XYZ file of C-alpha atoms in Angstrom:
327
model
C -143.237 -20.938 257.593
C -140.180 -23.047 257.406
C -138.973 -24.754 254.251
C -136.370 -27.217 256.218
C -132.978 -28.236 255.426
C -131.374 -26.800 251.958
C -131.523 -30.527 250.620
C -135.107 -30.543 250.994
C -135.171 -26.882 249.589
C -133.528 -28.507 246.207
C -135.842 -31.521 246.254
C -139.054 -29.087 246.406
C -137.314 -26.736 243.663
C -136.584 -29.525 241.536
C -140.106 -30.694 242.052
C -141.910 -27.196 241.260
C -139.590 -27.050 237.784
C -141.187 -30.508 236.886
C -144.810 -29.573 237.441
C -144.285 -26.191 235.589
C -142.797 -27.961 232.608
C -145.577 -30.326 232.475
C -147.839 -27.210 232.788
C -146.044 -25.521 229.844
C -147.135 -26.205 226.426
C -144.793 -28.768 225.244
C -142.751 -29.354 228.422
C -139.287 -30.234 228.784
C -137.511 -30.216 225.539
C -137.206 -34.292 224.150
C -134.213 -35.773 224.304
C -132.411 -36.477 221.121
C -132.734 -40.007 220.146
C -129.769 -42.330 220.018
C -128.363 -42.962 216.733
C -129.166 -46.480 215.371
C -126.686 -48.444 215.953
C -125.698 -50.643 212.811
C -122.572 -53.364 212.472
C -121.877 -54.450 208.899
C -119.928 -57.277 208.037
C -118.009 -55.719 205.078
C -116.715 -52.198 204.212
C -118.868 -51.625 201.174
C -121.913 -52.345 203.415
C -120.821 -49.746 206.032
C -120.008 -47.394 203.617
C -123.919 -46.843 201.934
C -125.246 -47.330 205.550
C -122.990 -44.342 206.569
C -124.056 -42.236 203.351
C -127.606 -43.224 203.633
C -128.138 -43.051 207.477
C -126.020 -39.687 208.263
C -126.025 -38.694 212.103
C -128.900 -41.051 212.368
C -126.772 -44.036 212.527
C -123.562 -45.071 214.004
C -121.919 -47.469 212.136
C -119.196 -49.811 212.248
C -117.362 -52.447 209.944
C -116.446 -55.633 211.161
C -113.866 -56.027 208.196
C -110.893 -53.706 207.450
C -108.611 -53.244 204.404
C -107.195 -55.910 203.208
C -109.484 -58.541 205.240
C -110.696 -61.633 202.812
C -114.561 -61.733 203.607
C -114.570 -65.749 202.470
C -112.165 -66.772 205.375
C -113.016 -64.085 207.883
C -114.317 -65.668 211.330
C -116.265 -63.512 213.959
C -114.125 -62.641 216.968
C -115.242 -62.686 220.698
C -115.349 -58.490 220.036
C -117.504 -58.857 217.106
C -119.854 -61.001 218.604
C -120.301 -58.621 221.274
C -120.568 -55.643 218.798
C -123.488 -57.501 216.849
C -125.289 -58.026 220.146
C -125.104 -55.244 221.329
C -126.027 -53.535 218.006
C -129.403 -52.739 217.104
C -129.036 -53.843 213.604
C -126.762 -55.989 211.712
C -125.972 -55.794 207.622
C -124.113 -58.385 206.278
C -123.947 -59.611 202.682
C -125.044 -62.417 201.997
C -124.893 -65.054 199.033
C -122.355 -67.043 201.029
C -119.440 -64.328 201.515
C -119.014 -64.406 204.360
C -119.061 -68.419 204.357
C -117.540 -68.741 207.967
C -119.595 -66.533 209.694
C -122.861 -67.524 207.754
C -124.230 -69.771 210.693
C -124.192 -67.472 213.246
C -125.277 -64.540 211.576
C -128.613 -67.047 210.728
C -128.891 -67.744 214.361
C -128.284 -64.105 215.327
C -131.281 -62.996 212.849
C -133.659 -65.426 215.258
C -132.975 -62.655 217.991
C -132.628 -59.200 216.302
C -132.874 -57.543 213.057
C -130.110 -59.217 211.198
C -130.672 -58.324 207.263
C -128.674 -60.010 204.195
C -128.875 -56.925 201.934
C -127.631 -58.826 198.569
C -129.724 -61.992 199.048
C -132.676 -60.362 197.716
C -131.138 -59.575 194.119
C -133.236 -60.952 191.643
C -131.898 -64.330 190.487
C -131.976 -63.220 186.685
C -128.997 -60.399 187.736
C -126.805 -63.104 189.432
C -123.979 -65.264 188.066
C -124.428 -68.517 189.466
C -121.333 -70.383 190.939
C -119.505 -72.322 188.040
C -119.396 -75.605 190.366
C -122.634 -74.988 192.526
C -125.654 -74.510 190.818
C -127.045 -73.345 193.573
C -124.860 -70.664 195.225
C -124.059 -67.381 193.122
C -121.158 -65.340 192.492
C -121.501 -62.844 195.776
C -118.947 -59.831 193.982
C -121.869 -57.961 193.241
C -120.496 -54.331 194.221
C -118.208 -54.825 191.258
C -121.075 -53.438 188.918
C -122.150 -49.870 190.651
C -125.440 -50.269 189.012
C -126.262 -53.596 190.084
C -124.865 -52.360 193.616
C -127.377 -49.578 193.582
C -129.761 -52.348 193.874
C -127.944 -52.998 197.765
C -127.994 -49.559 198.387
C -131.675 -49.392 197.897
C -132.258 -52.479 200.504
C -129.834 -50.858 202.637
C -131.920 -47.966 202.413
C -135.450 -49.734 203.108
C -133.802 -51.646 206.083
C -132.936 -48.754 207.894
C -136.150 -47.238 206.858
C -137.938 -49.814 208.732
C -135.912 -49.242 211.900
C -136.281 -45.744 212.121
C -139.656 -44.878 210.075
C -139.554 -41.344 211.374
C -136.049 -40.611 209.744
C -137.645 -42.255 206.103
C -137.617 -39.627 204.442
C -133.944 -38.294 205.062
C -133.124 -41.533 204.157
C -134.507 -41.505 200.707
C -132.935 -37.983 199.980
C -128.964 -38.958 201.020
C -129.927 -42.158 199.506
C -130.744 -40.435 195.802
C -127.708 -38.166 196.286
C -125.617 -41.821 196.493
C -127.316 -43.273 193.615
C -126.455 -40.492 191.742
C -122.705 -40.771 192.452
C -123.064 -44.528 191.821
C -124.363 -43.624 188.162
C -121.904 -41.256 187.191
C -119.176 -43.729 188.708
C -120.281 -46.364 186.439
C -120.589 -43.641 183.427
C -116.718 -42.816 183.915
C -115.928 -46.691 183.940
C -118.031 -47.106 180.764
C -116.024 -44.185 179.462
C -112.595 -45.424 180.571
C -112.961 -49.072 179.498
C -114.325 -47.889 176.470
C -110.653 -46.523 175.116
C -109.311 -50.025 175.839
C -108.475 -51.508 172.791
C -110.595 -54.387 172.239
C -107.788 -57.292 172.216
C -106.427 -56.138 175.512
C -109.456 -56.320 177.156
C -108.289 -59.104 179.272
C -108.264 -59.268 183.036
C -106.248 -61.359 185.081
C -106.306 -61.384 188.913
C -105.422 -63.377 191.953
C -109.235 -64.974 192.043
C -112.868 -64.436 190.144
C -113.701 -61.494 192.401
C -114.445 -59.241 188.782
C -116.746 -61.520 186.381
C -120.037 -58.849 187.450
C -117.273 -56.016 185.992
C -116.715 -57.587 183.280
C -120.228 -58.461 181.870
C -120.679 -54.467 182.616
C -117.960 -53.953 180.541
C -117.038 -56.278 177.762
C -113.993 -58.002 179.527
C -112.754 -61.741 179.714
C -111.404 -62.041 183.151
C -109.371 -64.860 184.106
C -108.793 -65.730 187.956
C -106.086 -67.845 189.575
C -108.315 -69.069 192.020
C -111.972 -69.482 192.241
C -115.490 -67.029 193.185
C -113.847 -67.847 196.647
C -110.216 -67.254 198.029
C -110.632 -70.939 199.868
C -110.527 -72.619 196.476
C -107.275 -74.219 195.372
C -104.870 -72.380 192.884
C -103.429 -75.356 191.054
C -100.185 -75.885 189.094
C -102.342 -76.657 186.023
C -104.124 -73.755 186.504
C -100.911 -71.686 186.428
C -99.648 -73.449 183.267
C -103.504 -72.650 181.334
C -103.072 -68.858 182.607
C -98.975 -68.552 181.353
C -100.356 -70.363 178.250
C -102.846 -67.535 177.274
C -100.617 -64.609 178.543
C -97.739 -65.561 176.344
C -100.743 -66.804 173.251
C -102.182 -63.232 173.300
C -99.897 -61.012 174.094
C -101.612 -60.138 177.576
C -99.349 -57.032 178.848
C -100.072 -56.794 182.249
C -101.884 -58.651 185.089
C -103.103 -57.787 188.733
C -103.100 -58.323 192.114
C -105.693 -57.621 194.800
C -105.463 -55.745 198.115
C -107.055 -59.217 200.066
C -105.444 -61.894 198.411
C -101.850 -62.925 198.385
C -100.178 -61.724 195.530
C -98.033 -65.398 195.042
C -99.736 -66.595 192.529
C -100.187 -63.450 190.273
C -96.187 -63.263 190.784
C -95.540 -66.953 189.667
C -97.570 -66.065 185.873
C -95.471 -63.025 185.424
C -92.389 -65.602 186.098
C -93.852 -68.259 184.183
C -94.612 -65.885 181.183
C -91.109 -64.360 181.179
C -89.276 -67.822 181.217
C -91.443 -68.554 177.983
C -89.932 -64.886 176.558
C -92.978 -62.533 177.127
C -92.830 -59.815 179.590
C -95.712 -58.961 181.563
C -95.994 -56.042 184.005
C -98.182 -56.139 187.754
C -100.626 -53.725 186.418
C -101.446 -52.519 189.829
C -103.156 -53.645 193.065
C -106.862 -53.847 192.820
C -109.580 -53.440 195.899
C -111.580 -56.821 195.400
C -113.002 -57.918 198.764
C -112.314 -54.959 200.827
C -111.756 -51.213 200.127
C -108.841 -48.775 200.737
C -107.457 -47.441 203.857
C -109.996 -45.968 206.135
C -110.418 -42.148 206.115
C -108.739 -41.844 202.193
C -111.002 -41.818 199.440
C -110.306 -45.231 198.360
C -111.626 -46.162 201.366
C -114.660 -45.286 200.286
C -117.068 -47.635 197.913
C -116.891 -44.544 195.194
C -112.973 -44.281 195.637
C -112.994 -48.292 195.921
C -114.396 -48.504 191.991
C -113.058 -45.187 190.860
C -109.486 -46.760 191.614
C -109.983 -49.638 190.104
C -111.729 -48.648 186.801
C -108.686 -45.504 186.296
C -105.614 -48.485 187.112
C -107.210 -51.098 184.620
C -107.734 -48.715 182.132
C -104.180 -47.471 182.244
C -102.564 -50.479 182.540
C -104.288 -52.072 179.572
C -103.770 -49.535 177.502
C -106.940 -46.837 177.899
C -107.269 -43.299 178.813
C -107.978 -42.579 181.959
C -106.933 -39.878 184.061
C -104.222 -40.387 186.383
C -106.389 -39.173 189.183
C -109.548 -40.520 188.883
C -112.801 -39.678 188.183
C -112.788 -36.983 190.033
C -109.024 -36.426 190.712
C -109.253 -37.363 194.372
C -107.203 -40.748 194.070
C -103.963 -40.441 195.643
C -100.781 -39.936 193.436
C -99.674 -43.088 191.898
C -102.571 -45.075 193.381
């Protein structure tokens, strides 16, 4: 009997192997499932998705270090990434104001979840000027942000139900880390003299922080960086700095420092020296690949920087000794 050409023999061999595989209990090894492709608008959401999803997800954050989400508009590359993704996670509460219309339309075509939208309204701080809007900066309170983390967990489990148990285990570890972070913040802020518990920053991103830790928070601009910082507001804050002898003000990594420096100069002209207490992470985390480029690192940096600048007792390198020297 002849078997024909070598090519024909190869085809027959492959067929026999296939038949043998079908006959074997379990057949050929199953192909590993591709990771869930996730696009997150902010770094804080992306950090939660990576920590919860582990190797079952592949996460891309649209907004990197120093990016202001209030003003951010999606690029063509962003649109392509979101259209191709299996899942899009965005914040909501009008944080991504310039992208919201696109994101809601995208939600008609694919899983697109605003992870902070479902927070109980009694836990949110109402917008001063718009009663139907809320302050979106909920990540400034790790205990409140934990509820958003749980929403990320539930969303990933909906898309990959077979991995739900692993997602739950990863979330438990992450939430324990956030609770430790909140406890550290309680301790270092408790060491700040009560008269010094005033946080002056470029815009109103720290109200949830203030509520959680008993600080008065004063922003030059409103909740959105798109609001105007008028000369009258700067003059009002200079009066407060001078009258209450506030020692430090803070710049933000994602907002111009021009208005904050105007406060310092205004106070100096009145005979009161005010220091720049440091740069805080408000709407974006630190550089990718660094501890400050994670959500825990972001909050650790802020808590440590604020406490030390306002007379509190906090270790220079933060809660776990991981902050960059001089950060």
